[in-house]
mmCIF file of C-alpha atoms (C1' of nucleotides) in Angstrom:
data_model
loop_
_atom_site.group_PDB
_atom_site.id
_atom_site.type_symbol
_atom_site.label_atom_id
_atom_site.label_comp_id
_atom_site.label_asym_id
_atom_site.label_seq_id
_atom_site.Cartn_x
_atom_site.Cartn_y
_atom_site.Cartn_z
ATOM 1 C CA MET A 295 92.303 -30.908 -4.016
ATOM 2 C CA SER A 296 91.757 -34.335 -5.446
ATOM 3 C CA SER A 297 90.020 -34.943 -8.872
ATOM 4 C CA ALA A 298 87.065 -36.963 -7.498
ATOM 5 C CA ARG A 299 86.534 -34.697 -4.396
ATOM 6 C CA SER A 300 85.975 -31.699 -6.650
ATOM 7 C CA ARG A 301 84.241 -33.645 -9.572
ATOM 8 C CA ILE A 302 81.822 -34.725 -7.048
ATOM 9 C CA LEU A 303 81.524 -30.958 -5.605
ATOM 10 C CA ASP A 304 81.192 -29.482 -8.918
ATOM 11 C CA THR A 305 78.283 -31.959 -9.889
ATOM 12 C CA ALA A 306 76.541 -31.269 -6.386
ATOM 13 C CA THR A 307 76.581 -27.668 -6.847
ATOM 14 C CA ARG A 308 75.137 -27.908 -10.122
ATOM 15 C CA LEU A 309 72.233 -30.273 -9.162
ATOM 16 C CA PHE A 310 71.426 -28.780 -6.144
ATOM 17 C CA TYR A 311 71.312 -25.426 -7.267
ATOM 18 C CA ALA A 312 69.344 -26.382 -10.640
ATOM 19 C CA GLU A 313 67.101 -28.832 -8.781
ATOM 20 C CA GLY A 314 66.959 -28.227 -4.697
ATOM 21 C CA ILE A 315 69.041 -30.187 -2.174
ATOM 22 C CA HIS A 316 66.078 -32.381 -1.034
ATOM 23 C CA THR A 317 65.156 -33.561 -4.471
ATOM 24 C CA VAL A 318 68.682 -34.945 -5.244
ATOM 25 C CA GLY A 319 69.636 -37.783 -3.817
ATOM 26 C CA VAL A 320 73.796 -39.034 -3.236
ATOM 27 C CA ASP A 321 73.227 -41.557 -5.827
ATOM 28 C CA ARG A 322 72.429 -39.319 -8.358
ATOM 29 C CA VAL A 323 75.605 -36.943 -7.523
ATOM 30 C CA ILE A 324 77.969 -40.332 -7.247
ATOM 31 C CA ALA A 325 76.337 -41.221 -10.674
ATOM 32 C CA GLU A 326 76.914 -38.095 -12.721
ATOM 33 C CA ALA A 327 80.235 -37.219 -10.700
ATOM 34 C CA THR A 328 81.194 -40.837 -11.677
ATOM 35 C CA VAL A 329 83.050 -41.308 -8.568
ATOM 36 C CA ALA A 330 82.359 -44.858 -6.392
ATOM 37 C CA LYS A 331 80.355 -44.513 -3.450
ATOM 38 C CA ALA A 332 83.118 -45.419 -1.117
ATOM 39 C CA THR A 333 85.048 -42.420 -2.893
ATOM 40 C CA PHE A 334 82.193 -40.276 -1.888
ATOM 41 C CA TYR A 335 82.159 -41.386 1.580
ATOM 42 C CA HIS A 336 85.863 -41.221 1.957
ATOM 43 C CA HIS A 337 85.655 -37.555 0.812
ATOM 44 C CA PHE A 338 82.340 -36.694 2.888
ATOM 45 C CA LYS A 339 81.264 -37.883 5.561
ATOM 46 C CA SER A 340 77.643 -37.238 5.009
ATOM 47 C CA LYS A 341 75.165 -35.784 2.664
ATOM 48 C CA GLU A 342 75.005 -32.807 5.126
ATOM 49 C CA ASP A 343 78.638 -32.538 4.769
ATOM 50 C CA LEU A 344 78.638 -32.234 1.214
ATOM 51 C CA VAL A 345 75.515 -29.717 1.250
ATOM 52 C CA LEU A 346 77.467 -27.571 3.666
ATOM 53 C CA ALA A 347 80.793 -27.709 1.072
ATOM 54 C CA TYR A 348 78.004 -26.534 -1.670
ATOM 55 C CA LEU A 349 77.279 -23.698 0.308
ATOM 56 C CA THR A 350 80.392 -22.584 1.996
ATOM 57 C CA THR A 351 81.886 -23.119 -1.260
ATOM 58 C CA GLU A 352 79.426 -20.663 -2.786
ATOM 59 C CA TYR A 353 80.144 -18.336 0.028
ATOM 60 C CA GLU A 354 83.483 -17.934 -0.895
ATOM 61 C CA ARG A 355 83.191 -17.621 -4.349
ATOM 62 C CA GLN A 356 80.430 -14.485 -3.606
ATOM 63 C CA LYS A 357 83.220 -13.197 -1.587
ATOM 64 C CA ALA A 358 85.761 -13.462 -4.338
ATOM 65 C CA LEU A 359 83.054 -12.176 -7.195
ATOM 66 C CA LEU A 360 81.575 -9.464 -5.280
ATOM 67 C CA GLY A 361 84.767 -8.276 -3.303
ATOM 68 C CA GLY A 362 86.768 -8.401 -6.650
ATOM 69 C CA ALA A 363 84.013 -6.062 -7.890
ATOM 70 C CA PRO A 364 85.633 -3.069 -9.794
ATOM 71 C CA GLY A 365 85.298 0.251 -8.192
ATOM 72 C CA VAL A 366 84.974 1.724 -4.649
ATOM 73 C CA GLY A 367 82.215 3.070 -2.419
ATOM 74 C CA VAL A 368 79.066 3.702 -4.331
ATOM 75 C CA GLU A 369 80.715 2.716 -7.847
ATOM 76 C CA ARG A 370 81.602 -1.052 -6.552
ATOM 77 C CA ILE A 371 77.646 -1.211 -5.368
ATOM 78 C CA GLU A 372 76.524 -0.094 -8.665
ATOM 79 C CA ALA A 373 78.921 -2.588 -10.684
ATOM 80 C CA ILE A 374 77.246 -5.414 -8.212
ATOM 81 C CA LEU A 375 73.598 -4.054 -8.631
ATOM 82 C CA ALA A 376 74.642 -4.399 -12.681
ATOM 83 C CA LYS A 377 76.102 -7.793 -12.353
ATOM 84 C CA LEU A 378 73.101 -9.083 -10.446
ATOM 85 C CA ALA A 379 70.614 -7.547 -12.634
ATOM 86 C CA GLU A 380 72.359 -9.413 -15.630
ATOM 87 C CA VAL A 381 72.970 -12.623 -13.828
ATOM 88 C CA SER A 382 69.287 -12.767 -12.571
ATOM 89 C CA VAL A 383 67.439 -12.628 -15.906
ATOM 90 C CA GLY A 384 69.987 -14.796 -17.770
ATOM 91 C CA PRO A 385 69.504 -18.645 -18.503
ATOM 92 C CA GLY A 386 70.231 -21.192 -15.809
ATOM 93 C CA PHE A 387 69.148 -18.464 -12.935
ATOM 94 C CA ARG A 388 67.120 -19.839 -10.484
ATOM 95 C CA GLY A 389 67.517 -17.463 -7.711
ATOM 96 C CA CYS A 390 69.664 -17.151 -4.778
ATOM 97 C CA PRO A 391 71.691 -20.699 -3.835
ATOM 98 C CA PHE A 392 71.342 -19.514 0.062
ATOM 99 C CA LEU A 393 67.660 -18.331 -0.075
ATOM 100 C CA ASN A 394 66.748 -21.475 -2.181
ATOM 101 C CA ALA A 395 68.577 -23.633 0.649
ATOM 102 C CA ALA A 396 67.343 -21.521 3.819
ATOM 103 C CA ALA A 397 63.716 -22.354 2.309
ATOM 104 C CA GLU A 398 64.692 -25.925 2.517
ATOM 105 C CA TYR A 399 66.010 -26.215 6.244
ATOM 106 C CA ALA A 400 63.316 -24.659 8.687
ATOM 107 C CA ASP A 401 65.260 -25.126 11.556
ATOM 108 C CA PRO A 402 67.071 -21.699 12.069
ATOM 109 C CA ASP A 403 69.551 -23.489 14.234
ATOM 110 C CA HIS A 404 70.645 -25.607 11.416
ATOM 111 C CA PRO A 405 74.366 -25.678 10.293
ATOM 112 C CA VAL A 406 72.892 -24.688 6.611
ATOM 113 C CA ARG A 407 71.090 -21.684 7.905
ATOM 114 C CA HIS A 408 74.290 -20.470 9.945
ATOM 115 C CA VAL A 409 75.886 -20.398 6.296
ATOM 116 C CA VAL A 410 72.863 -18.426 4.816
ATOM 117 C CA ASP A 411 73.199 -15.692 7.750
ATOM 118 C CA ASP A 412 76.678 -15.456 7.518
ATOM 119 C CA TYR A 413 76.136 -14.457 3.738
ATOM 120 C CA ARG A 414 73.750 -12.169 4.394
ATOM 121 C CA SER A 415 75.538 -10.463 7.166
ATOM 122 C CA TRP A 416 78.727 -10.292 4.864
ATOM 123 C CA TYR A 417 76.768 -8.505 2.220
ATOM 124 C CA ARG A 418 75.134 -6.272 4.300
ATOM 125 C CA ASP A 419 78.290 -5.241 5.548
ATOM 126 C CA LEU A 420 80.049 -5.014 2.174
ATOM 127 C CA MET A 421 77.022 -2.299 1.433
ATOM 128 C CA ARG A 422 77.238 -0.497 4.669
ATOM 129 C CA ASP A 423 81.082 -0.272 4.440
ATOM 130 C CA SER A 424 80.744 0.865 0.963
ATOM 131 C CA LEU A 425 78.255 3.480 1.527
ATOM 132 C CA LYS A 426 80.594 4.988 4.304
ATOM 133 C CA ALA A 427 83.335 4.847 1.792
ATOM 134 C CA SER A 428 81.665 7.121 -0.537
ATOM 135 C CA GLY A 429 80.434 9.418 2.747
ATOM 136 C CA ARG A 430 76.853 8.665 2.385
ATOM 137 C CA PRO A 431 74.614 9.312 5.380
ATOM 138 C CA ASN A 432 72.603 6.770 6.817
ATOM 139 C CA ALA A 433 74.764 3.897 5.886
ATOM 140 C CA ASP A 434 73.027 1.159 7.897
ATOM 141 C CA GLN A 435 69.540 1.904 6.788
ATOM 142 C CA LYS A 436 70.482 2.009 3.176
ATOM 143 C CA ALA A 437 72.357 -1.591 3.731
ATOM 144 C CA ASP A 438 69.528 -3.114 5.276
ATOM 145 C CA LEU A 439 67.275 -1.626 2.095
ATOM 146 C CA LEU A 440 69.882 -2.824 -0.589
ATOM 147 C CA LEU A 441 69.914 -6.324 1.180
ATOM 148 C CA LEU A 442 66.247 -6.671 1.262
ATOM 149 C CA VAL A 443 66.145 -5.499 -2.285
ATOM 150 C CA ARG A 444 69.018 -8.118 -3.454
ATOM 151 C CA ASP A 445 66.955 -10.800 -2.171
ATOM 152 C CA GLY A 446 63.937 -9.580 -3.935
ATOM 153 C CA ILE A 447 65.729 -9.394 -7.143
ATOM 154 C CA ALA A 448 67.083 -12.873 -6.338
ATOM 155 C CA VAL A 449 63.688 -13.979 -5.977
ATOM 156 C CA ALA A 450 62.004 -12.563 -8.484
ATOM 157 C CA GLY A 451 65.179 -13.484 -10.827
ATOM 158 C CA GLY A 452 64.350 -16.925 -9.985
ATOM 159 C CA LEU A 453 60.563 -16.758 -10.870
ATOM 160 C CA GLY A 454 61.219 -15.324 -14.323
ATOM 161 C CA ASP A 455 59.880 -11.823 -13.268
ATOM 162 C CA LYS A 456 62.014 -9.516 -15.217
ATOM 163 C CA ASP A 457 59.748 -6.343 -14.542
ATOM 164 C CA ALA A 458 60.372 -6.747 -11.160
ATOM 165 C CA VAL A 459 64.195 -7.516 -11.196
ATOM 166 C CA GLN A 460 63.988 -3.895 -12.917
ATOM 167 C CA ALA A 461 61.985 -2.014 -10.803
ATOM 168 C CA GLY A 462 64.483 -3.572 -7.816
ATOM 169 C CA VAL A 463 67.588 -2.376 -9.773
ATOM 170 C CA ARG A 464 66.016 1.312 -10.140
ATOM 171 C CA THR A 465 64.889 1.645 -6.877
ATOM 172 C CA ALA A 466 68.442 0.124 -5.404
ATOM 173 C CA LEU A 467 70.554 2.533 -7.714
ATOM 174 C CA ALA A 468 68.000 5.268 -6.274
ATOM 175 C CA ALA A 469 69.274 4.524 -2.841
ATOM 176 C CA VAL A 470 72.982 4.838 -3.152
ATOM 177 C CA MET B 2 33.867 -30.146 3.436
ATOM 178 C CA SER B 3 33.910 -33.085 5.617
ATOM 179 C CA SER B 4 35.666 -33.090 8.901
ATOM 180 C CA ALA B 5 38.365 -35.626 7.581
ATOM 181 C CA ARG B 6 39.095 -33.953 5.060
ATOM 182 C CA SER B 7 39.430 -30.357 6.663
ATOM 183 C CA ARG B 8 41.364 -31.946 9.016
ATOM 184 C CA ILE B 9 43.959 -33.301 6.798
ATOM 185 C CA LEU B 10 44.385 -29.975 4.700
ATOM 186 C CA ASP B 11 44.741 -28.060 8.111
ATOM 187 C CA THR B 12 47.371 -30.658 9.695
ATOM 188 C CA ALA B 13 49.001 -30.073 6.315
ATOM 189 C CA THR B 14 48.850 -26.274 6.016
ATOM 190 C CA ARG B 15 50.594 -26.478 9.505
ATOM 191 C CA LEU B 16 53.355 -29.046 8.302
ATOM 192 C CA PHE B 17 53.902 -27.947 5.020
ATOM 193 C CA TYR B 18 54.655 -24.213 6.314
ATOM 194 C CA ALA B 19 56.485 -25.221 9.348
ATOM 195 C CA GLU B 20 58.996 -27.694 8.122
ATOM 196 C CA GLY B 21 58.701 -27.782 4.369
ATOM 197 C CA ILE B 22 57.160 -29.877 1.666
ATOM 198 C CA HIS B 23 59.594 -32.732 0.784
ATOM 199 C CA THR B 24 60.538 -32.751 4.263
ATOM 200 C CA VAL B 25 57.043 -33.966 5.558
ATOM 201 C CA GLY B 26 55.948 -37.647 4.581
ATOM 202 C CA VAL B 27 51.876 -38.020 4.148
ATOM 203 C CA ASP B 28 52.430 -40.706 6.628
ATOM 204 C CA ARG B 29 53.101 -37.667 9.112
ATOM 205 C CA VAL B 30 50.153 -35.599 7.823
ATOM 206 C CA ILE B 31 47.920 -39.065 8.595
ATOM 207 C CA ALA B 32 49.242 -39.599 11.922
ATOM 208 C CA GLU B 33 48.910 -36.035 12.843
ATOM 209 C CA ALA B 34 45.394 -35.359 11.471
ATOM 210 C CA THR B 35 44.434 -38.512 13.072
ATOM 211 C CA VAL B 36 42.861 -40.246 10.061
ATOM 212 C CA ALA B 37 43.272 -43.667 8.084
ATOM 213 C CA LYS B 38 45.558 -43.966 5.207
ATOM 214 C CA ALA B 39 42.492 -44.813 3.049
ATOM 215 C CA THR B 40 40.625 -41.709 4.293
ATOM 216 C CA PHE B 41 43.667 -39.601 2.917
ATOM 217 C CA TYR B 42 43.482 -41.174 -0.432
ATOM 218 C CA HIS B 43 39.940 -41.028 -0.885
ATOM 219 C CA HIS B 44 40.158 -37.346 -0.491
ATOM 220 C CA PHE B 45 43.526 -36.906 -1.856
ATOM 221 C CA LYS B 46 44.346 -38.739 -5.046
ATOM 222 C CA SER B 47 48.322 -38.465 -4.069
ATOM 223 C CA LYS B 48 50.570 -35.815 -2.275
ATOM 224 C CA GLU B 49 50.986 -33.422 -4.927
ATOM 225 C CA ASP B 50 47.390 -33.390 -5.029
ATOM 226 C CA LEU B 51 47.338 -32.424 -1.307
ATOM 227 C CA VAL B 52 50.210 -30.004 -2.013
ATOM 228 C CA LEU B 53 47.990 -28.101 -5.000
ATOM 229 C CA ALA B 54 45.191 -28.060 -2.330
ATOM 230 C CA TYR B 55 47.312 -26.587 0.602
ATOM 231 C CA LEU B 56 48.730 -23.775 -1.759
ATOM 232 C CA THR B 57 45.375 -23.121 -3.748
ATOM 233 C CA THR B 58 43.712 -22.712 -0.151
ATOM 234 C CA GLU B 59 46.204 -20.485 0.984
ATOM 235 C CA TYR B 60 45.832 -18.396 -2.126
ATOM 236 C CA GLU B 61 42.221 -17.971 -1.309
ATOM 237 C CA ARG B 62 43.059 -17.004 1.935
ATOM 238 C CA GLN B 63 45.531 -14.507 1.193
ATOM 239 C CA LYS B 64 43.085 -13.030 -1.441
ATOM 240 C CA ALA B 65 39.988 -12.710 1.174
ATOM 241 C CA LEU B 66 42.684 -11.265 3.625
ATOM 242 C CA LEU B 67 43.909 -8.643 1.441
ATOM 243 C CA GLY B 68 41.322 -8.037 -0.570
ATOM 244 C CA GLY B 69 39.481 -7.251 2.249
ATOM 245 C CA ALA B 70 41.827 -4.631 3.768
ATOM 246 C CA PRO B 71 40.404 -1.659 4.937
ATOM 247 C CA GLY B 72 40.311 1.631 2.837
ATOM 248 C CA VAL B 73 40.903 2.273 -0.930
ATOM 249 C CA GLY B 74 43.584 2.880 -3.219
ATOM 250 C CA VAL B 75 46.821 3.474 -1.426
ATOM 251 C CA GLU B 76 45.338 3.310 1.746
ATOM 252 C CA ARG B 77 44.401 -0.296 1.058
ATOM 253 C CA ILE B 78 48.361 -0.705 0.110
ATOM 254 C CA GLU B 79 49.048 0.882 3.572
ATOM 255 C CA ALA B 80 47.010 -1.182 5.263
ATOM 256 C CA ILE B 81 48.498 -4.524 3.844
ATOM 257 C CA LEU B 82 52.228 -3.235 4.156
ATOM 258 C CA ALA B 83 51.211 -2.423 7.987
ATOM 259 C CA LYS B 84 49.580 -6.385 8.092
ATOM 260 C CA LEU B 85 52.275 -7.745 6.132
ATOM 261 C CA ALA B 86 55.051 -5.840 8.677
ATOM 262 C CA GLU B 87 53.595 -6.890 11.776
ATOM 263 C CA VAL B 88 53.047 -10.517 10.759
ATOM 264 C CA SER B 89 56.464 -10.729 9.124
ATOM 265 C CA VAL B 90 58.395 -10.399 12.509
ATOM 266 C CA GLY B 91 55.819 -12.306 14.608
ATOM 267 C CA PRO B 92 56.342 -15.601 15.909
ATOM 268 C CA GLY B 93 55.784 -18.765 13.483
ATOM 269 C CA PHE B 94 56.383 -16.809 10.686
ATOM 270 C CA ARG B 95 58.762 -18.617 7.963
ATOM 271 C CA GLY B 96 58.573 -16.791 5.100
ATOM 272 C CA CYS B 97 55.841 -16.779 2.316
ATOM 273 C CA PRO B 98 54.434 -19.973 1.512
ATOM 274 C CA PHE B 99 54.559 -19.651 -2.177
ATOM 275 C CA LEU B 100 57.896 -18.493 -2.290
ATOM 276 C CA ASN B 101 58.979 -21.766 -0.065
ATOM 277 C CA ALA B 102 57.162 -23.798 -2.213
ATOM 278 C CA ALA B 103 58.677 -22.312 -5.528
ATOM 279 C CA ALA B 104 62.372 -23.106 -4.002
ATOM 280 C CA GLU B 105 61.247 -26.644 -3.234
ATOM 281 C CA TYR B 106 60.010 -27.200 -7.194
ATOM 282 C CA ALA B 107 62.419 -26.215 -9.644
ATOM 283 C CA ASP B 108 60.792 -26.791 -12.959
ATOM 284 C CA PRO B 109 58.647 -23.880 -13.808
ATOM 285 C CA ASP B 110 56.011 -25.792 -15.541
ATOM 286 C CA HIS B 111 54.940 -27.606 -12.369
ATOM 287 C CA PRO B 112 51.660 -26.775 -11.250
ATOM 288 C CA VAL B 113 52.638 -25.850 -8.169
ATOM 289 C CA ARG B 114 54.573 -23.006 -9.880
ATOM 290 C CA HIS B 115 51.532 -22.057 -11.521
ATOM 291 C CA VAL B 116 49.918 -21.140 -8.301
ATOM 292 C CA VAL B 117 53.004 -19.159 -7.310
ATOM 293 C CA ASP B 118 52.714 -17.163 -10.544
ATOM 294 C CA ASP B 119 48.956 -16.752 -10.152
ATOM 295 C CA TYR B 120 49.926 -15.610 -6.480
ATOM 296 C CA ARG B 121 52.129 -12.986 -7.552
ATOM 297 C CA SER B 122 50.088 -11.722 -10.586
ATOM 298 C CA TRP B 123 47.200 -11.337 -8.414
ATOM 299 C CA TYR B 124 49.060 -9.144 -5.909
ATOM 300 C CA ARG B 125 51.163 -6.799 -8.630
ATOM 301 C CA ASP B 126 47.575 -6.278 -10.144
ATOM 302 C CA LEU B 127 45.948 -5.167 -6.817
ATOM 303 C CA MET B 128 48.868 -3.074 -6.334
ATOM 304 C CA ARG B 129 48.458 -1.803 -9.590
ATOM 305 C CA ASP B 130 44.697 -0.913 -9.376
ATOM 306 C CA SER B 131 44.895 0.542 -6.143
ATOM 307 C CA LEU B 132 47.731 3.155 -7.114
ATOM 308 C CA LYS B 133 45.405 3.900 -10.076
ATOM 309 C CA ALA B 134 42.391 4.304 -7.819
ATOM 310 C CA SER B 135 44.491 7.251 -5.849
ATOM 311 C CA GLY B 136 45.675 8.595 -9.375
ATOM 312 C CA ARG B 137 49.008 7.786 -8.992
ATOM 313 C CA PRO B 138 51.571 8.040 -11.915
ATOM 314 C CA ASN B 139 53.739 4.984 -13.204
ATOM 315 C CA ALA B 140 51.452 2.581 -11.526
ATOM 316 C CA ASP B 141 52.718 -0.463 -13.558
ATOM 317 C CA GLN B 142 56.330 0.602 -12.353
ATOM 318 C CA LYS B 143 55.309 1.066 -8.490
ATOM 319 C CA ALA B 144 53.366 -2.305 -8.761
ATOM 320 C CA ASP B 145 56.472 -4.093 -9.797
ATOM 321 C CA LEU B 146 58.513 -2.386 -6.800
ATOM 322 C CA LEU B 147 56.021 -3.230 -4.317
ATOM 323 C CA LEU B 148 55.820 -6.847 -5.269
ATOM 324 C CA LEU B 149 59.498 -7.208 -5.543
ATOM 325 C CA VAL B 150 59.623 -5.251 -1.685
ATOM 326 C CA ARG B 151 57.081 -7.534 -0.855
ATOM 327 C CA ASP B 152 59.171 -10.549 -1.727
ATOM 328 C CA GLY B 153 62.084 -9.356 -0.142
ATOM 329 C CA ILE B 154 60.130 -8.513 3.634
ATOM 330 C CA ALA B 155 58.713 -12.157 3.316
ATOM 331 C CA VAL B 156 62.095 -13.452 2.966
ATOM 332 C CA ALA B 157 63.790 -11.173 5.575
ATOM 333 C CA GLY B 158 61.159 -11.826 8.111
ATOM 334 C CA GLY B 159 61.406 -15.482 7.193
ATOM 335 C CA LEU B 160 65.089 -14.973 8.207
ATOM 336 C CA GLY B 161 64.477 -13.287 11.290
ATOM 337 C CA ASP B 162 66.119 -10.164 10.074
ATOM 338 C CA LYS B 163 63.897 -7.533 11.614
ATOM 339 C CA ASP B 164 65.805 -4.842 10.354
ATOM 340 C CA ALA B 165 65.611 -5.257 6.631
ATOM 341 C CA VAL B 166 61.862 -5.875 7.144
ATOM 342 C CA GLN B 167 61.485 -2.452 8.711
ATOM 343 C CA ALA B 168 63.994 -0.872 5.288
ATOM 344 C CA GLY B 169 62.010 -2.884 3.150
ATOM 345 C CA VAL B 170 58.564 -1.440 5.012
ATOM 346 C CA ARG B 171 59.721 2.368 4.804
ATOM 347 C CA THR B 172 60.960 2.138 1.022
ATOM 348 C CA ALA B 173 57.375 1.000 -0.034
ATOM 349 C CA LEU B 174 55.843 3.490 1.988
ATOM 350 C CA ALA B 175 57.668 5.870 0.490
ATOM 351 C CA ALA B 176 57.106 4.769 -3.103
ATOM 352 C CA VAL B 177 53.142 4.917 -2.690
ATOM 353 C "C1'" DC C 290 15.893 -52.379 6.042
ATOM 354 C "C1'" DT C 291 18.932 -51.771 3.032
ATOM 355 C "C1'" DT C 292 21.952 -49.541 0.334
ATOM 356 C "C1'" DA C 293 25.758 -46.438 -0.056
ATOM 357 C "C1'" DC C 294 29.188 -43.932 1.632
ATOM 358 C "C1'" DA C 295 32.655 -41.893 5.107
ATOM 359 C "C1'" DG C 296 35.437 -43.444 7.828
ATOM 360 C "C1'" DT C 297 39.174 -46.634 11.276
ATOM 361 C "C1'" DA C 298 43.093 -50.147 11.521
ATOM 362 C "C1'" DG C 299 46.808 -51.591 9.839
ATOM 363 C "C1'" DA C 300 49.481 -54.849 6.126
ATOM 364 C "C1'" DC C 301 51.672 -54.937 2.080
ATOM 365 C "C1'" DA C 302 54.519 -53.731 -2.244
ATOM 366 C "C1'" DG C 303 57.731 -51.361 -4.751
ATOM 367 C "C1'" DA C 304 60.599 -47.408 -5.086
ATOM 368 C "C1'" DT C 305 64.396 -44.889 -3.151
ATOM 369 C "C1'" DC C 306 67.654 -43.105 -0.039
ATOM 370 C "C1'" DT C 307 71.458 -42.559 3.139
ATOM 371 C "C1'" DG C 308 75.212 -44.974 4.588
ATOM 372 C "C1'" DT C 309 78.594 -49.455 5.298
ATOM 373 C "C1'" DC C 310 81.154 -53.042 3.352
ATOM 374 C "C1'" DT C 311 83.941 -56.259 0.796
ATOM 375 C "C1'" DG C 312 87.352 -56.414 -2.689
ATOM 376 C "C1'" DG C 313 89.966 -55.430 -6.029
ATOM 377 C "C1'" DT C 314 93.200 -51.628 -8.967
ATOM 378 C "C1'" DA C 315 96.784 -47.963 -9.831
ATOM 379 C "C1'" DC C 316 99.675 -44.953 -8.491
ATOM 380 C "C1'" DC C 317 103.301 -42.264 -5.710
ATOM 381 C "C1'" DG C 318 106.829 -41.733 -2.336
ATOM 382 C "C1'" DT C 319 110.040 -43.916 0.671
ATOM 383 C "C1'" DA D 69 110.209 -53.539 -3.103
ATOM 384 C "C1'" DC D 70 106.326 -51.853 -0.222
ATOM 385 C "C1'" DG D 71 103.146 -49.147 2.157
ATOM 386 C "C1'" DG D 72 99.588 -46.125 1.838
ATOM 387 C "C1'" DT D 73 96.066 -43.666 -0.293
ATOM 388 C "C1'" DA D 74 92.905 -42.423 -3.580
ATOM 389 C "C1'" DC D 75 90.301 -44.506 -6.438
ATOM 390 C "C1'" DC D 76 86.606 -48.174 -8.875
ATOM 391 C "C1'" DA D 77 82.432 -51.272 -8.577
ATOM 392 C "C1'" DG D 78 78.592 -52.914 -6.670
ATOM 393 C "C1'" DA D 79 76.244 -55.537 -3.003
ATOM 394 C "C1'" DC D 80 73.856 -54.943 1.252
ATOM 395 C "C1'" DA D 81 71.042 -53.020 5.229
ATOM 396 C "C1'" DG D 82 67.966 -50.415 7.092
ATOM 397 C "C1'" DA D 83 64.850 -46.796 6.847
ATOM 398 C "C1'" DT D 84 61.675 -43.958 4.777
ATOM 399 C "C1'" DC D 85 58.124 -42.630 1.507
ATOM 400 C "C1'" DT D 86 53.867 -42.955 -1.627
ATOM 401 C "C1'" DG D 87 50.626 -45.688 -3.045
ATOM 402 C "C1'" DT D 88 47.298 -49.797 -2.875
ATOM 403 C "C1'" DC D 89 44.503 -53.013 -0.598
ATOM 404 C "C1'" DT D 90 41.711 -55.975 2.507
ATOM 405 C "C1'" DA D 91 38.535 -55.627 6.232
ATOM 406 C "C1'" DC D 92 35.164 -53.818 9.244
ATOM 407 C "C1'" DT D 93 32.313 -49.837 11.613
ATOM 408 C "C1'" DG D 94 28.698 -46.294 12.035
ATOM 409 C "C1'" DT D 95 25.598 -43.501 9.817
ATOM 410 C "C1'" DA D 96 22.119 -41.292 7.101
ATOM 411 C "C1'" DA D 97 19.006 -41.355 3.030
ATOM 412 C "C1'" DG D 98 15.594 -43.722 0.320
#
DNA sequence: CTTACAGTAGACAGATCTGTCTGGTACCGT
DNA sequence: ACGGTACCAGACAGATCTGTCTACTGTAAG
């Protein structure tokens, strides 16, 4: 991974997450990453290419972060929920990058939406497998609920609603 | 309400909801509403003005719709949840207009975000008051949960995830 | 009748956005 | 030494977006 490419991707990640995808132009990314325009288009064939790189990288990061959470079965779920609760009321939190991206890409067949769907499927499966590993009944239904509550916590946290975040965490813990 | 103004607002509502706010330009609204550009700027001083009109109108619509739901107390909550469950898996549903708008406006002090906050506060209060009217304990905490689950249902429905919607409705019903 | 207003049509300015292109520099492996 | 590659600086084209402006039409109230 060349230095310029990672600088572009890091800058795009920061700006896209903090300010939204459509509101941030490639010129802005180029300027803040201090690269030349030709260098940008050397590494990414279009802005959409950069957006997809941003989201897939975020997907990999989440996989590593949550998949590497301590404990097994419901303990892992609890650890993940604790982390989510902490992060979602912390500074700089602006909701889930995937849900925010989905809100900006209305077409469900758009590649961006595929990444979002992949992430949510992966999360649901992680919950279901963890529940099954601890021998919990109705793992599928509970996984659906944990996914929906995760969505709700991310939304509420992004809007600065700490009370709702807390209510969500309580409910999720009660479900497992 | 003049004919041209309502035609503009109706068109904007349809397009902003279905395709997003930043992706739809005023030229597009003007063309599909079949009004002249001068007429548009006669009724709305800027695009942002139109966006705010779109959201506040949607807010009033929701107030009328949910506030006028049949029943009192928890019965009204159940009626609202039933309606939400039905709508959120129906055709043309693309999530909550307020949450989608919030995802496009990152600045929490932006007027758009104020409308979003107002809507969520109003919804939370409606839940809390309904719970209290039926003498339910812990009305505040339960209202927080019902708000968060509503967010989750709207997100899941917008992404076409019917399983999660159902899980959300079950949980909400269990909470009341 | 005339004044005021809502409306139509469309040109225009100015900004911004994506993507291409030219031209030059620096390093790195063969 | 040399060819390839990554990089920088910035001009440029073409599209699009917001907002203003001119000029004209129909209509309803005083």
